[in-house]
PDB file of C-alpha atoms in Angstrom:
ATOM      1  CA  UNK A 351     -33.652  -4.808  61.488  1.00  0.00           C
ATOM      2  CA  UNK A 352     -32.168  -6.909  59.144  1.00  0.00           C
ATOM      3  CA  UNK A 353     -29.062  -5.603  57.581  1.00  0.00           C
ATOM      4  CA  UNK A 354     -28.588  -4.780  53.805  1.00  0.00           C
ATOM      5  CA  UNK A 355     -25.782  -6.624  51.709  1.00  0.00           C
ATOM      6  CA  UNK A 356     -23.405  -4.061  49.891  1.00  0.00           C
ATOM      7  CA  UNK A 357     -23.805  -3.127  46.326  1.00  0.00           C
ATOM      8  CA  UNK A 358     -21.305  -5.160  44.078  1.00  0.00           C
ATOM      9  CA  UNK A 359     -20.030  -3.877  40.616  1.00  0.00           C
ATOM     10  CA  UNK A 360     -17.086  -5.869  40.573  1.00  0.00           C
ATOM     11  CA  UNK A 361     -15.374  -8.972  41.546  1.00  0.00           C
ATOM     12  CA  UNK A 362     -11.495  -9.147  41.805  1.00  0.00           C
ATOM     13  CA  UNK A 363     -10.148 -12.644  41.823  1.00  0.00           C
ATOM     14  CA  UNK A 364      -6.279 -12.805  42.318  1.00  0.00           C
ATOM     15  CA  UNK A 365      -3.818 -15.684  42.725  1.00  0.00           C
ATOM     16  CA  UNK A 366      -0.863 -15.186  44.823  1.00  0.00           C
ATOM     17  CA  UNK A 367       1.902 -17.718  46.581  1.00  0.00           C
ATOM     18  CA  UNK A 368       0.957 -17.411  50.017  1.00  0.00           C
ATOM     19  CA  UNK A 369       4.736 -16.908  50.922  1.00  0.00           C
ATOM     20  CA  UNK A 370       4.570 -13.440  48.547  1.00  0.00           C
ATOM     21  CA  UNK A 371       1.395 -11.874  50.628  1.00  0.00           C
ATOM     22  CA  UNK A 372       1.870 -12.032  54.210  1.00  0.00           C
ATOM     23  CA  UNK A 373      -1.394  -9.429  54.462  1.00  0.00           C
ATOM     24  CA  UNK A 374      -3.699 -10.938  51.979  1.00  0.00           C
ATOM     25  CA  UNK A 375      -3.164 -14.434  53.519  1.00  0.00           C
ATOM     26  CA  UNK A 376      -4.788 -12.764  56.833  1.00  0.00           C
ATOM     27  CA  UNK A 377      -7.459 -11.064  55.049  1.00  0.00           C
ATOM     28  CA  UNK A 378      -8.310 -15.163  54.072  1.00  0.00           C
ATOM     29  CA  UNK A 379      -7.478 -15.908  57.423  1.00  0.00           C
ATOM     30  CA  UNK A 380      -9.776 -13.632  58.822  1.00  0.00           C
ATOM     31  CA  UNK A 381     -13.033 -14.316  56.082  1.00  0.00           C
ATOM     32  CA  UNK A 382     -12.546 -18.094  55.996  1.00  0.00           C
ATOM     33  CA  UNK A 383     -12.466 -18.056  60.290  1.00  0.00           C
ATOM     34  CA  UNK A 384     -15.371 -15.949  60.383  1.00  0.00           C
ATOM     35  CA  UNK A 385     -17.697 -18.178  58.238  1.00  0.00           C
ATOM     36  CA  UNK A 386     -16.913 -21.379  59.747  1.00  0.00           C
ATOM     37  CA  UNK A 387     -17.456 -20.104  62.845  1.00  0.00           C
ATOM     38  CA  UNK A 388     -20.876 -19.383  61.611  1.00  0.00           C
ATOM     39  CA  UNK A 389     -21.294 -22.844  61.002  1.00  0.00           C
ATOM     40  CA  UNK A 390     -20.135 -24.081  64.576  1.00  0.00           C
ATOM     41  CA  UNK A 391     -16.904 -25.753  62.528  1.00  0.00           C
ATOM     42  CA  UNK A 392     -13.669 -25.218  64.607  1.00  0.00           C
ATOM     43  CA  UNK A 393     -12.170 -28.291  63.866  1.00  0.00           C
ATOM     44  CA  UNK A 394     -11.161 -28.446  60.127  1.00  0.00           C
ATOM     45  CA  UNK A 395      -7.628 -29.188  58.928  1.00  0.00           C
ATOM     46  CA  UNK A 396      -8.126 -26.719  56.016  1.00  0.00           C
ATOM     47  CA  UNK A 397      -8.525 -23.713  58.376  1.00  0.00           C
ATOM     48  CA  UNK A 398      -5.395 -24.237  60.050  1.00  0.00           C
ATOM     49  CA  UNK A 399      -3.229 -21.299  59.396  1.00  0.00           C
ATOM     50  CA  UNK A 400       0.210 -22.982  59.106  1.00  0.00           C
ATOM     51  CA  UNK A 401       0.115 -23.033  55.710  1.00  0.00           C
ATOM     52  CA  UNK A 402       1.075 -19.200  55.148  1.00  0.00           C
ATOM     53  CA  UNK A 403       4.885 -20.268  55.551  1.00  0.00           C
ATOM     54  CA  UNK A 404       4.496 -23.109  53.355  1.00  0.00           C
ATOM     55  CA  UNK A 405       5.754 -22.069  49.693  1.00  0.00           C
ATOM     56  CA  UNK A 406       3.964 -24.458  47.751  1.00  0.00           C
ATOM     57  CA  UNK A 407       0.770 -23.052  48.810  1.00  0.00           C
ATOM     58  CA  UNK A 408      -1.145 -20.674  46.442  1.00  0.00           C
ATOM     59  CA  UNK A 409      -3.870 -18.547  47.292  1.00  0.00           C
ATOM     60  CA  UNK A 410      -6.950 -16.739  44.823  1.00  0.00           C
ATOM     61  CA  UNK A 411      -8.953 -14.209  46.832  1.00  0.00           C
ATOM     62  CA  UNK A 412     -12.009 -12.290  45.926  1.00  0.00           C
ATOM     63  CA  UNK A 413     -12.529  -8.764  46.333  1.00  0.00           C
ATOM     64  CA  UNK A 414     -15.362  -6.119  45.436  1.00  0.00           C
ATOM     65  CA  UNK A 415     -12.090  -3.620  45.151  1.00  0.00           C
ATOM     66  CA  UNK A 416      -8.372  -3.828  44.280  1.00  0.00           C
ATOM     67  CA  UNK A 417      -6.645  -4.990  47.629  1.00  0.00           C
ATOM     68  CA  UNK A 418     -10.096  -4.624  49.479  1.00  0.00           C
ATOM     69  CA  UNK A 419     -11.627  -7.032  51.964  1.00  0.00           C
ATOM     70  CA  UNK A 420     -11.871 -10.512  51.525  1.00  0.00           C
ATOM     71  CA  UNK A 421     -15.282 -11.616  50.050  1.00  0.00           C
ATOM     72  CA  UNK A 422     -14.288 -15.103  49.066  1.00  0.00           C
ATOM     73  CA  UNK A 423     -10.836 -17.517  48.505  1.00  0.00           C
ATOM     74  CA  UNK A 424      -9.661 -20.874  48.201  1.00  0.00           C
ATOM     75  CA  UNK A 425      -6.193 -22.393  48.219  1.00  0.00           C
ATOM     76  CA  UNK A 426      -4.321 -25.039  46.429  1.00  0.00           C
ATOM     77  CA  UNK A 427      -1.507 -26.926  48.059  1.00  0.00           C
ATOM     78  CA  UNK A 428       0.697 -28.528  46.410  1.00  0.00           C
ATOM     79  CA  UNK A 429       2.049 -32.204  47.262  1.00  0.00           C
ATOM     80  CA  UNK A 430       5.594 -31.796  48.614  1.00  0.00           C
ATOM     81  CA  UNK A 431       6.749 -34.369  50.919  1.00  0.00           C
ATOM     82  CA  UNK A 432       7.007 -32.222  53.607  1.00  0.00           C
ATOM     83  CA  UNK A 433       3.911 -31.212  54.304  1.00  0.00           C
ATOM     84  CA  UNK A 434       0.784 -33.286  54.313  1.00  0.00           C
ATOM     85  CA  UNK A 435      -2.160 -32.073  52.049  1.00  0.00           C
ATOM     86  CA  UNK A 436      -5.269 -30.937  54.547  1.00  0.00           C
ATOM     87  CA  UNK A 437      -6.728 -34.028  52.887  1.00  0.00           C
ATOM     88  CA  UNK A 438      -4.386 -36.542  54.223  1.00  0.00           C
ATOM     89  CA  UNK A 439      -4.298 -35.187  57.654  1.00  0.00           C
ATOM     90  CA  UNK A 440      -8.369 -34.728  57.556  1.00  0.00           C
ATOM     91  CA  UNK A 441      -8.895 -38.385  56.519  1.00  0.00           C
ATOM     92  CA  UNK A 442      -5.954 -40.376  56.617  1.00  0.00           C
ATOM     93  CA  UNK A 443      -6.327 -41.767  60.198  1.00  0.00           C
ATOM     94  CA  UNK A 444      -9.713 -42.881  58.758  1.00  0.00           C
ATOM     95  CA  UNK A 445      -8.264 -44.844  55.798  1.00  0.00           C
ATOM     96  CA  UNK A 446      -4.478 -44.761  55.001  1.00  0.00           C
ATOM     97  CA  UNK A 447      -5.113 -45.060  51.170  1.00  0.00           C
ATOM     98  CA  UNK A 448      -5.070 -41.440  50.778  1.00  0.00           C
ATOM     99  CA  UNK A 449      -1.194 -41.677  51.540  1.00  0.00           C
ATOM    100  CA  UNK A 450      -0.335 -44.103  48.819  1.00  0.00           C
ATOM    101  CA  UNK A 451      -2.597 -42.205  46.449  1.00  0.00           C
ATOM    102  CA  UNK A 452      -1.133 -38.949  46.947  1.00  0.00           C
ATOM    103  CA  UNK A 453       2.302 -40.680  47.189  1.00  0.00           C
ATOM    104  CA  UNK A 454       1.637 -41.794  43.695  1.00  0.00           C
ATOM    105  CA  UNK A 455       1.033 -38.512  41.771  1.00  0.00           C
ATOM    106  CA  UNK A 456       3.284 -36.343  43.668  1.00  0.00           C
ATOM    107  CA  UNK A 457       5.742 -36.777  41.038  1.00  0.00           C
ATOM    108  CA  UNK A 458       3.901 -35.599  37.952  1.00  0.00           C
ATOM    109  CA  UNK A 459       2.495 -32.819  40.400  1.00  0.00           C
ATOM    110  CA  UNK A 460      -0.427 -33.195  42.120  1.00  0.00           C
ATOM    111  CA  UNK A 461      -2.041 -31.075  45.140  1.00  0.00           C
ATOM    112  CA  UNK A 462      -5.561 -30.274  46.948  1.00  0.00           C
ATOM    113  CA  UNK A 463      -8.092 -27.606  46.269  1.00  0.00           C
ATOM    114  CA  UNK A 464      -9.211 -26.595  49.894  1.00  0.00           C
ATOM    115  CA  UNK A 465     -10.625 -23.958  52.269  1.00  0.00           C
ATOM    116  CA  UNK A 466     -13.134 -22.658  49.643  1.00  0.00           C
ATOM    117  CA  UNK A 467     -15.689 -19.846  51.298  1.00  0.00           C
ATOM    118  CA  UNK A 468     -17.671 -17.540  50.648  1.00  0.00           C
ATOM    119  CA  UNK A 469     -18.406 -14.433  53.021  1.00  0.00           C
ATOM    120  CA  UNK A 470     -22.265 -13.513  53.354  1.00  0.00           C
ATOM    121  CA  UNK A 471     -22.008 -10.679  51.684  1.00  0.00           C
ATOM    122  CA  UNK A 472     -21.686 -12.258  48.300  1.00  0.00           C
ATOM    123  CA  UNK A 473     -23.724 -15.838  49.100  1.00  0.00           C
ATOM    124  CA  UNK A 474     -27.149 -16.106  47.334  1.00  0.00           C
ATOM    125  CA  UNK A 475     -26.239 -13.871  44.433  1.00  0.00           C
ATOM    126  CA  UNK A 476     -24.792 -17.097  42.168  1.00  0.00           C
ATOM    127  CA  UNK A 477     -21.524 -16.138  41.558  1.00  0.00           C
ATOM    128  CA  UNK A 478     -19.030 -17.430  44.075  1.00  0.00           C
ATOM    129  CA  UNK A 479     -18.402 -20.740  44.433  1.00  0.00           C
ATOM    130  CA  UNK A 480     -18.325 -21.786  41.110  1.00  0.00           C
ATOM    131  CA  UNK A 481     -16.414 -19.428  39.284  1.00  0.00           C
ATOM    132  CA  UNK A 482     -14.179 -19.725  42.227  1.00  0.00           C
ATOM    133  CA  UNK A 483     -13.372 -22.931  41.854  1.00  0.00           C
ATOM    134  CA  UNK A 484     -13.062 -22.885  37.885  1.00  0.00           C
ATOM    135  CA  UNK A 485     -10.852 -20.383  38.577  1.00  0.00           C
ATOM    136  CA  UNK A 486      -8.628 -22.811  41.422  1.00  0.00           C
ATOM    137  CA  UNK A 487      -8.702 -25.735  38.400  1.00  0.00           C
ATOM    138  CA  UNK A 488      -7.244 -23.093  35.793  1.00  0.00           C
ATOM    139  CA  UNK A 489      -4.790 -21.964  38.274  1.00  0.00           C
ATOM    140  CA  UNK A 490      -3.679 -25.834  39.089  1.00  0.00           C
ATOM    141  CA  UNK A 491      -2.672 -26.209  35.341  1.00  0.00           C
ATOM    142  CA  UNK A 492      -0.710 -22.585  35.207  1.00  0.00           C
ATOM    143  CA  UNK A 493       1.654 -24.552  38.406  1.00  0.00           C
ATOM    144  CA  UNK A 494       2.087 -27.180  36.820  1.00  0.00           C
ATOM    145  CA  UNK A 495      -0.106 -29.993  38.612  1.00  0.00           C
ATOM    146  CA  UNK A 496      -1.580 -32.770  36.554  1.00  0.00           C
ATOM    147  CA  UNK A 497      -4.075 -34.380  39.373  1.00  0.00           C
ATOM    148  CA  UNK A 498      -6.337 -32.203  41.931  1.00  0.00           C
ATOM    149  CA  UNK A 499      -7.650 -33.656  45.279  1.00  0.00           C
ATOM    150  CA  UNK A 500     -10.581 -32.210  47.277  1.00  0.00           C
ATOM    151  CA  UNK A 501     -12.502 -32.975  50.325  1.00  0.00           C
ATOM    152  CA  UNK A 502     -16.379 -31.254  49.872  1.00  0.00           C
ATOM    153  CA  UNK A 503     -18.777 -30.664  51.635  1.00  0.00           C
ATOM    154  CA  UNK A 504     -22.701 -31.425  50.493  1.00  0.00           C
ATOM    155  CA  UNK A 505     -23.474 -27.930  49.776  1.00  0.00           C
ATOM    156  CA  UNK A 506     -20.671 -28.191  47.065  1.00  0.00           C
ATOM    157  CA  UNK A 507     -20.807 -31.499  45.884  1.00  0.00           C
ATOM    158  CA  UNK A 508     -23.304 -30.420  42.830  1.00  0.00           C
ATOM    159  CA  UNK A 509     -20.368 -27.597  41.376  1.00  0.00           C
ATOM    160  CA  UNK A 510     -17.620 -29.694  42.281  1.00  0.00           C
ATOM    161  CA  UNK A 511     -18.803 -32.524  39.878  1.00  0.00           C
ATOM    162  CA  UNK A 512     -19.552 -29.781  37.299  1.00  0.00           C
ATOM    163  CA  UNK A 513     -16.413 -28.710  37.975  1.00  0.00           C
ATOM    164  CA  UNK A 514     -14.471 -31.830  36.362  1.00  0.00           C
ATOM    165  CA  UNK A 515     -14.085 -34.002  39.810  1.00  0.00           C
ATOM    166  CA  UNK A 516     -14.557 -37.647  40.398  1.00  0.00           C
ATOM    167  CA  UNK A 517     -15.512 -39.113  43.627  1.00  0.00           C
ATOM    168  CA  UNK A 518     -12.870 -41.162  44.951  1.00  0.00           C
ATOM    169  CA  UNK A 519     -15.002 -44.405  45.892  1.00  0.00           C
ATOM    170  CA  UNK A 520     -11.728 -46.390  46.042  1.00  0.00           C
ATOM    171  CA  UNK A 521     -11.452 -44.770  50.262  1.00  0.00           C
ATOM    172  CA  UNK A 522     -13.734 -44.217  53.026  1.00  0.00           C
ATOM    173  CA  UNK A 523     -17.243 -45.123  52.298  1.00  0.00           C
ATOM    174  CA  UNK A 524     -17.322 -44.960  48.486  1.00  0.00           C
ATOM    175  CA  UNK A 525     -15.320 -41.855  48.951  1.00  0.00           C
ATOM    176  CA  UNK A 526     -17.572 -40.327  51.801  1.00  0.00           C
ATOM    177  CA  UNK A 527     -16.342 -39.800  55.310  1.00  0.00           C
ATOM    178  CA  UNK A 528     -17.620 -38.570  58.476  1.00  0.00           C
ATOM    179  CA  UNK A 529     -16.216 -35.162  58.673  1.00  0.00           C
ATOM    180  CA  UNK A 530     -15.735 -32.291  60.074  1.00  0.00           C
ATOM    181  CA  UNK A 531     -17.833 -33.709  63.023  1.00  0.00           C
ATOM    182  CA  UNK A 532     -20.017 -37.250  63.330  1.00  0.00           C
ATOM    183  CA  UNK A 533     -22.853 -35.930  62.291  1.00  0.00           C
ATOM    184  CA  UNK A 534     -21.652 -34.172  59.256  1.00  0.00           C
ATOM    185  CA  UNK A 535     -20.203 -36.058  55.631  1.00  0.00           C
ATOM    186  CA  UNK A 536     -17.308 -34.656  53.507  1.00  0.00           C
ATOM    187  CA  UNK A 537     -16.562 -36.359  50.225  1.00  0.00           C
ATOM    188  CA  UNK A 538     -13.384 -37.442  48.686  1.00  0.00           C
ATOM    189  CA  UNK A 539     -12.956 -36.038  45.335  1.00  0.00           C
ATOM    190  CA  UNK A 540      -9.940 -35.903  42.527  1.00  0.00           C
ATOM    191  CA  UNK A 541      -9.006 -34.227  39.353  1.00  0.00           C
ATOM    192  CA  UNK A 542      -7.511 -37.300  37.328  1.00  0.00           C
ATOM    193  CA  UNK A 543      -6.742 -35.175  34.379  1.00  0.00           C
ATOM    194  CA  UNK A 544      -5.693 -30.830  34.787  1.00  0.00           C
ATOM    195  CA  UNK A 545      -4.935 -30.532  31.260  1.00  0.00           C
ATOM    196  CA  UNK A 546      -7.470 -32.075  29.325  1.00  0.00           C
ATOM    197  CA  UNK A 547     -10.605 -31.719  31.911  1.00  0.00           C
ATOM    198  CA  UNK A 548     -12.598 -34.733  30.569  1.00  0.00           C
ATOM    199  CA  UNK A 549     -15.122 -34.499  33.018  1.00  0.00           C
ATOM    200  CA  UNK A 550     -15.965 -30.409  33.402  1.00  0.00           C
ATOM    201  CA  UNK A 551     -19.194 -29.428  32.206  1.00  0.00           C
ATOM    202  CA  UNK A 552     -19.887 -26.993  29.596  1.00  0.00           C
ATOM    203  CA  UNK A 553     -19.291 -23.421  29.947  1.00  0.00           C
ATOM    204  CA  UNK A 554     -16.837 -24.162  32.893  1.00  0.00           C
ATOM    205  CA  UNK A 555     -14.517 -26.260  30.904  1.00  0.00           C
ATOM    206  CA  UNK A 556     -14.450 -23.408  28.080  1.00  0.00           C
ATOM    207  CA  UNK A 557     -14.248 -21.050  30.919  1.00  0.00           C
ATOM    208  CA  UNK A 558     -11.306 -22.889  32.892  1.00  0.00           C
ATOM    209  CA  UNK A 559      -9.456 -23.147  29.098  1.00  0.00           C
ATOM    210  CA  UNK A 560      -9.620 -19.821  28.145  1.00  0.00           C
ATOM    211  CA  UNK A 561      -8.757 -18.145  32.039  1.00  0.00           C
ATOM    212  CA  UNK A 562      -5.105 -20.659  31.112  1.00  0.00           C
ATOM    213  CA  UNK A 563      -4.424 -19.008  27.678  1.00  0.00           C
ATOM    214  CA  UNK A 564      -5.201 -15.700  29.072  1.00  0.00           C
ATOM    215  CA  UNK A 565      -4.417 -15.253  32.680  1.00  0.00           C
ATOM    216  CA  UNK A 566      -5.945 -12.121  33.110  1.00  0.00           C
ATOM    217  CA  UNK A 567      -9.304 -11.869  32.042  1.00  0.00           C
ATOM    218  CA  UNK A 568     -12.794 -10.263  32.485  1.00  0.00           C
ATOM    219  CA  UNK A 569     -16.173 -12.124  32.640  1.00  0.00           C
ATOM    220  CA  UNK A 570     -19.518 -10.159  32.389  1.00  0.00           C
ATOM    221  CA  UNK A 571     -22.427 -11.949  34.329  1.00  0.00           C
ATOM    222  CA  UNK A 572     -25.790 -11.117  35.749  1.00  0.00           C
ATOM    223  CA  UNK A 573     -26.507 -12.254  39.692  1.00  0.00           C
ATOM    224  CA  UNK A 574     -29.372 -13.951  40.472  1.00  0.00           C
ATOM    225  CA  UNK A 575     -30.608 -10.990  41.837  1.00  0.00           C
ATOM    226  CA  UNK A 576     -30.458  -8.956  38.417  1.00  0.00           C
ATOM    227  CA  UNK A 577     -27.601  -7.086  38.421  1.00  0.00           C
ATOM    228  CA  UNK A 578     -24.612  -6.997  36.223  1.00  0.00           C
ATOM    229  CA  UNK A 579     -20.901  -8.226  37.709  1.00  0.00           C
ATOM    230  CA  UNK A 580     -17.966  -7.758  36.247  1.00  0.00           C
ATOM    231  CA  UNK A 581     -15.316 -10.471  37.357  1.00  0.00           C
ATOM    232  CA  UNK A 582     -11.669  -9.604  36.910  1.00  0.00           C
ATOM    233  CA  UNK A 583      -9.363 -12.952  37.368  1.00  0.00           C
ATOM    234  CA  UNK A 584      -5.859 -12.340  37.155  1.00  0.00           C
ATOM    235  CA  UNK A 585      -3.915 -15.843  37.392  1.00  0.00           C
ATOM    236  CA  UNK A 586      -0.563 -14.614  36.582  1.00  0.00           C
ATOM    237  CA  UNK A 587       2.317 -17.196  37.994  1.00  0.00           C
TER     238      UNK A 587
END
C-alpha cells in the first residue's frame, strides 16, 4: 500500500553557523544521506560531513515544526583558504581553473551554495527547491559574500538559472562535467553579482531583496496540490 505524505501547514526555514548547532547539522546529515542514497549517489563531495567543524560554513534547514525533522537544507561555504569549497575538490582534478577562479574572489568574499535536498515528504508539492535556494542567495549577501559558486545537477538547472546563476563555460565542457558518476552531468554555475542580482528572475529577485531587509519573514503560498503553506524564513546572522 502506498504510503501517504504528511499534512503540511507550515514551513520553517532557519539559517544557522554549522559550528552553533551540533544537532541540527545531524538532522541535515541524516535527510541529505537518506535521499542520495535513494539515488544510488555515495560519492559526492557535498555530502561529506567534515564540514560541521568548519566555521565558515552556514546551514538553512526546513522544518514542518520549530526544531522538528529535517524536510529540506542547503549549505553555503564560505572560501577560506583552508578549506577547499566541495566545488574545487568535486571538479578541480578535472580542470584546475576552478582554483584560480575561486582564488580570485576569495578576497571580496565569495563561497559555494551546495548539498541542496529535498526529503520526499515535501517533493512534488512546488515549494522546496526554489524558495530554498532564494533563500541560500539572500543569506550569502547577509555574510557578506559578493560571488556564489554552485555545482547542479539537471533536475535543478531550470531554478538555478531563475535563481540569478550563470553557467561557468570558461571550465569543463562549457561549464558541464561528468559528475557524480560517468554517466551522470553536474554543471558549473556562479553568482557574479550577490548584491545587485542582475540575472534573478522576477518574483525571486523581489523575494531574495526583501528576505535581506527583513530577515525574518513569512510567505503565504498555495502547493501544487491546493493547499495553503505558510513559510517562515528566519535569516538572522
Amino acid at each position: 500500500m502506498e504510503e501517504h505524505k504528511p499534512h503540511i501547514d507550515n514551513l520553517y526555514f532557519k539559517a544557522f553557523r554549522a559550528v552553533d548547532n551540533r544537532d541540527a547539522c545531524m538532522k541535515f546529515i541524516e535527510g541529505h544521506t537518506h535521499v542520495l542514497e535513494i539515488f544510488g549517489i555515495t560519492q559526492i563531495t557535498s555530502a561529506k560531513i567534515d564540514w560541521v567543524l568548519n566555521p565558515d560554513v552556514f546551514v538553512i534547514l526546513v522544518t514542518a515544526e520549530e526544531g522538528g525533522r529535517a524536510l529540506a537544507g542547503g549549505r553555503i561555504h564560505q572560501a577560506n583558504r583552508k578549506n577547499p569549497l566541495p566545488i574545487e575538490d568535486a571538479v578541480g582534478y578535472m580542470d584546475e581553473r576552478i582554483y584560480q577562479m575561486v582564488e580570485e574572489r576569495t578576497d571580496a568574499g565569495t563561497g559555494e551554495l551546495c548539498g541542496l535536498w529535498n526529503s520526499w515528504d515535501i517533493a512534488g508539492l512546488g515549494i522546496g527547491s526554489m524558495h530554498l535556494s532564494t533563500a541560500c542567495v539572500a543569506y550569502a549577501d547577509l555574510i557578506n559574500l559578493s560571488t556564489l559558486f554552485g555545482l547542479c545537477a539537471p533536475a535543478t538547472y531550470r531554478n538555478s538559472i531563475r535563481g540569478g546563476f550563470r553557467v561557468i563555460n570558461e571550465i569543463g565542457i562549457n561549464g558541464k562535467f561528468y559528475y557524480p558518476k560517468e554517466d551522470l552531468t553536474a554543471t558549473s554555475i556562479l553568482v557574479d553579482d550577490i548584491k545587485g542580482l542582475p540575472l534573478t528572475h522576477e518574483p525571486e529577485r523581489s523575494i531574495a531583496m526583501n528576505m535581506r531587509a527583513n530577515s525574518i519573514t513569512q510567505q503565504q503560498i498555495q502547493s501544487k496540490t491546493g493547499e495553503t503553506i505558510t513559510l517562515h524564513f528566519d535569516l538572522t546572522v
